[in-house]
Amino acid sequence: MIALFDIGSTLIEGPPYGPARRLSEMLDLDKSAVRQLEPLLFRTPSESPEHLAQHIAEAFQIDRARATTECAKLWEAQLSEAYTLPGALDAVARLTSAGIPRAYLSNIWPPFYEHFRRTFTAESDAPQFLSFRMGLSKPDKKFFEAALRELGAEPKDVVMIGDTYRNDIRPAIDLGMHTIWVLHHPEKEREALVEVLNNAAPRPDVTLHSIAELQPEHLK
């Protein structure tokens, strides 16, 4: 069995508002810009704030110098704001000790990922499927299918571990994977919870209050 982890809000966390919303406010864009910014942030292989700003300036027809300034502010902020959720390192270490292979599938952008890379150093050799590298994002099933192909694994041999039903759990269930729903933020998952409790949506195999509860037995 392979443990396929989400990263953001499953293993590491940051401010309550995502970078797309924050950047739209920093650039004085309207609310509709958030949906346009999300793929630019999460599905663009940006190597630096300047590289990202180029894409944003072109997409929104705004001054590139200003876009660069604001992108740099947000980039640096995300490097310092990210933090590891309590028990996350220990949970991954327990799976490692139990001989359970790990892989990572995440909607994430470079500065937030940098915290994961620096903190989970023992996972540097684990397969990592990142939206900004692959140009795909969850809940697109093509993203999951690409990971399965690279892993050479059948869906039944993979357990998706994530915090959001829409992005992590439902697409994994639809593909025939096992699932562990980590409800760090049940208030954000209220709609999905109601559907699951009313049998209007399929249930995950396991539901946990936090990643700190994850044990090898949940996968076996």
Short mmCIF file of C-alpha atoms in Angstrom, two decimals:
data_model
loop_
_atom_site.label_atom_id
_atom_site.label_comp_id
_atom_site.label_asym_id
_atom_site.label_seq_id
_atom_site.Cartn_x
_atom_site.Cartn_y
_atom_site.Cartn_z
CA MET A 1 0.00 0.00 0.00
CA ILE A 2 1.28 3.47 -0.93
CA ALA A 3 0.43 6.53 1.17
CA LEU A 4 -0.31 9.44 -1.19
CA PHE A 5 -0.29 12.66 0.84
CA ASP A 6 -1.69 16.07 0.12
CA ILE A 7 0.68 18.74 1.50
CA GLY A 8 -1.10 22.06 2.16
CA SER A 9 -3.42 21.96 5.21
CA THR A 10 -2.68 18.25 5.60
CA LEU A 11 1.01 18.41 6.59
CA ILE A 12 1.81 22.13 6.55
CA GLU A 13 -0.36 25.18 7.09
CA GLY A 14 -0.32 28.91 6.50
CA PRO A 15 -2.55 32.00 6.79
CA PRO A 16 -6.35 31.57 6.64
CA TYR A 17 -6.56 33.19 3.20
CA GLY A 18 -4.90 31.68 0.15
CA PRO A 19 -2.25 33.46 -1.93
CA ALA A 20 -4.62 34.16 -4.84
CA ARG A 21 -7.01 36.15 -2.67
CA ARG A 22 -4.17 37.98 -0.98
CA LEU A 23 -2.48 38.89 -4.24
CA SER A 24 -5.73 40.12 -5.79
CA GLU A 25 -6.14 42.50 -2.85
CA MET A 26 -2.51 43.61 -3.03
CA LEU A 27 -2.95 44.45 -6.72
CA ASP A 28 -6.39 46.06 -6.20
CA LEU A 29 -8.06 43.57 -8.51
CA ASP A 30 -11.74 42.67 -8.18
CA LYS A 31 -12.91 39.45 -6.54
CA SER A 32 -13.36 37.69 -9.84
CA ALA A 33 -9.57 37.88 -10.33
CA VAL A 34 -9.05 35.23 -7.64
CA ARG A 35 -10.19 32.44 -9.97
CA GLN A 36 -7.86 33.70 -12.69
CA LEU A 37 -4.93 34.02 -10.30
CA GLU A 38 -5.23 30.52 -8.86
CA PRO A 39 -4.04 28.66 -11.98
CA LEU A 40 -1.27 31.23 -12.46
CA LEU A 41 -0.03 30.64 -8.93
CA PHE A 42 -0.60 26.91 -8.68
CA ARG A 43 -0.07 25.67 -12.23
CA THR A 44 2.78 27.87 -13.42
CA PRO A 45 6.38 26.63 -12.91
CA SER A 46 7.50 30.00 -11.53
CA GLU A 47 11.17 30.04 -10.60
CA SER A 48 11.02 33.45 -8.92
CA PRO A 49 8.63 36.31 -8.07
CA GLU A 50 9.81 38.08 -11.21
CA HIS A 51 8.90 35.12 -13.37
CA LEU A 52 5.45 34.90 -11.79
CA ALA A 53 4.92 38.66 -12.11
CA GLN A 54 5.54 38.46 -15.85
CA HIS A 55 2.63 36.04 -16.26
CA ILE A 56 0.36 38.11 -14.02
CA ALA A 57 1.17 41.41 -15.71
CA GLU A 58 0.35 39.92 -19.09
CA ALA A 59 -2.85 38.24 -17.91
CA PHE A 60 -4.29 41.34 -16.21
CA GLN A 61 -2.67 44.05 -18.31
CA ILE A 62 -1.12 45.73 -15.27
CA ASP A 63 2.21 47.40 -14.68
CA ARG A 64 4.94 44.76 -14.53
CA ALA A 65 7.04 46.66 -11.99
CA ARG A 66 4.11 46.80 -9.58
CA ALA A 67 3.27 43.17 -10.19
CA THR A 68 6.88 42.25 -9.44
CA THR A 69 6.90 44.25 -6.19
CA GLU A 70 3.70 42.68 -4.88
CA CYS A 71 4.61 39.16 -5.99
CA ALA A 72 7.95 39.49 -4.21
CA LYS A 73 6.21 40.62 -0.99
CA LEU A 74 3.82 37.69 -1.05
CA TRP A 75 6.55 35.22 -2.03
CA GLU A 76 8.72 36.24 0.94
CA ALA A 77 5.74 36.25 3.27
CA GLN A 78 4.81 32.69 2.34
CA LEU A 79 8.36 31.50 2.99
CA SER A 80 8.11 32.68 6.60
CA GLU A 81 4.40 32.10 7.28
CA ALA A 82 4.26 28.39 6.48
CA TYR A 83 4.44 26.04 9.46
CA THR A 84 4.31 22.31 10.02
CA LEU A 85 1.10 21.00 11.56
CA PRO A 86 1.52 19.34 14.98
CA GLY A 87 2.28 15.66 14.68
CA ALA A 88 2.84 15.70 10.91
CA LEU A 89 6.54 14.81 11.01
CA ASP A 90 5.91 12.04 13.51
CA ALA A 91 3.03 10.65 11.43
CA VAL A 92 5.21 10.41 8.33
CA ALA A 93 8.04 8.92 10.38
CA ARG A 94 5.72 6.21 11.70
CA LEU A 95 4.81 5.18 8.17
CA THR A 96 8.49 5.16 7.23
CA SER A 97 9.34 2.91 10.17
CA ALA A 98 6.50 0.59 9.18
CA GLY A 99 7.92 0.27 5.68
CA ILE A 100 4.97 2.03 4.01
CA PRO A 101 6.09 3.96 0.90
CA ARG A 102 5.02 7.59 0.60
CA ALA A 103 4.29 9.91 -2.31
CA TYR A 104 2.93 13.46 -2.48
CA LEU A 105 0.19 14.97 -4.66
CA SER A 106 -0.54 18.62 -3.97
CA ASN A 107 -1.97 21.87 -5.26
CA ILE A 108 0.87 24.11 -4.16
CA TRP A 109 3.05 26.98 -5.35
CA PRO A 110 6.84 27.31 -5.01
CA PRO A 111 7.37 29.38 -1.81
CA PHE A 112 4.86 27.32 0.20
CA TYR A 113 6.41 24.12 -1.12
CA GLU A 114 9.83 25.36 -0.01
CA HIS A 115 8.80 25.00 3.62
CA PHE A 116 7.84 21.37 2.99
CA ARG A 117 11.12 20.71 1.20
CA ARG A 118 13.18 22.18 4.02
CA THR A 119 11.22 20.53 6.83
CA PHE A 120 10.47 17.06 5.44
CA THR A 121 14.03 16.47 4.32
CA ALA A 122 13.74 12.70 4.71
CA GLU A 123 11.09 12.73 1.98
CA SER A 124 13.30 14.25 -0.72
CA ASP A 125 13.46 10.96 -2.61
CA ALA A 126 9.74 10.22 -2.34
CA PRO A 127 7.77 10.80 -5.58
CA GLN A 128 6.28 14.30 -5.58
CA PHE A 129 3.51 15.36 -7.95
CA LEU A 130 3.18 19.12 -7.60
CA SER A 131 0.67 21.28 -9.45
CA PHE A 132 3.18 24.01 -10.31
CA ARG A 133 5.46 21.45 -11.93
CA MET A 134 2.85 19.37 -13.72
CA GLY A 135 0.46 22.09 -14.89
CA LEU A 136 -2.42 20.12 -13.36
CA SER A 137 -4.37 20.62 -10.16
CA LYS A 138 -6.86 18.75 -8.03
CA PRO A 139 -9.69 17.78 -8.29
CA ASP A 140 -8.81 17.06 -11.95
CA LYS A 141 -8.65 13.27 -12.15
CA LYS A 142 -5.93 13.56 -14.79
CA PHE A 143 -3.63 14.75 -12.00
CA PHE A 144 -4.33 11.61 -9.95
CA GLU A 145 -4.04 9.38 -13.02
CA ALA A 146 -0.66 10.87 -13.91
CA ALA A 147 0.57 10.11 -10.39
CA LEU A 148 -0.70 6.52 -10.58
CA ARG A 149 1.07 6.02 -13.91
CA GLU A 150 4.36 7.36 -12.57
CA LEU A 151 4.04 5.23 -9.45
CA GLY A 152 3.16 2.17 -11.50
CA ALA A 153 0.37 1.51 -9.02
CA GLU A 154 -3.21 0.34 -9.22
CA PRO A 155 -5.75 2.61 -7.49
CA LYS A 156 -6.64 -0.14 -5.00
CA ASP A 157 -3.03 -0.13 -3.80
CA VAL A 158 -2.99 3.59 -2.94
CA VAL A 159 -4.41 5.51 0.02
CA MET A 160 -5.05 9.22 -0.59
CA ILE A 161 -4.58 11.25 2.60
CA GLY A 162 -5.94 14.78 2.45
CA ASP A 163 -7.91 17.49 4.22
CA THR A 164 -10.50 18.45 1.58
CA TYR A 165 -13.29 16.22 0.35
CA ARG A 166 -13.70 17.92 -3.02
CA ASN A 167 -10.01 18.07 -3.95
CA ASP A 168 -8.58 14.99 -2.24
CA ILE A 169 -11.16 12.45 -1.16
CA ARG A 170 -13.92 12.39 -3.79
CA PRO A 171 -11.71 12.14 -6.90
CA ALA A 172 -9.63 9.44 -5.22
CA ILE A 173 -12.75 7.44 -4.35
CA ASP A 174 -14.06 7.82 -7.89
CA LEU A 175 -10.82 6.35 -9.22
CA GLY A 176 -10.98 3.37 -6.85
CA MET A 177 -8.39 4.52 -4.32
CA HIS A 178 -8.64 4.15 -0.55
CA THR A 179 -8.97 7.40 1.40
CA ILE A 180 -8.17 8.99 4.76
CA TRP A 181 -9.91 12.31 5.38
CA VAL A 182 -7.98 14.54 7.80
CA LEU A 183 -10.47 17.05 9.17
CA HIS A 184 -8.18 19.78 10.41
CA HIS A 185 -10.80 22.36 9.37
CA PRO A 186 -14.26 20.79 9.69
CA GLU A 187 -15.84 24.24 9.46
CA LYS A 188 -14.56 24.51 5.88
CA GLU A 189 -15.84 21.02 5.05
CA ARG A 190 -19.36 21.50 6.41
CA GLU A 191 -21.14 21.01 3.08
CA ALA A 192 -19.20 17.85 2.27
CA LEU A 193 -19.72 16.50 5.78
CA VAL A 194 -23.49 16.91 5.47
CA GLU A 195 -23.49 15.10 2.13
CA VAL A 196 -21.41 12.23 3.51
CA LEU A 197 -23.52 11.91 6.66
CA ASN A 198 -26.70 11.89 4.56
CA ASN A 199 -25.24 9.24 2.24
CA ALA A 200 -25.41 11.71 -0.64
CA ALA A 201 -21.65 11.29 -1.18
CA PRO A 202 -19.40 8.25 -0.65
CA ARG A 203 -17.67 7.91 2.70
CA PRO A 204 -13.89 7.84 3.10
CA ASP A 205 -12.38 4.69 4.57
CA VAL A 206 -11.06 6.57 7.61
CA THR A 207 -11.72 10.02 9.06
CA LEU A 208 -9.27 11.63 11.50
CA HIS A 209 -9.40 14.83 13.53
CA SER A 210 -5.75 15.60 12.78
CA ILE A 211 -2.71 14.24 11.03
CA ALA A 212 -1.21 13.49 14.46
CA GLU A 213 -3.70 10.60 14.75
CA LEU A 214 -2.44 8.83 11.62
CA GLN A 215 -1.06 5.36 12.33
CA PRO A 216 0.32 2.64 10.02
CA GLU A 217 -2.68 0.49 10.97
CA HIS A 218 -4.99 2.94 9.20
CA LEU A 219 -3.34 1.95 5.92
CA LYS A 220 -3.02 -1.75 6.56
#
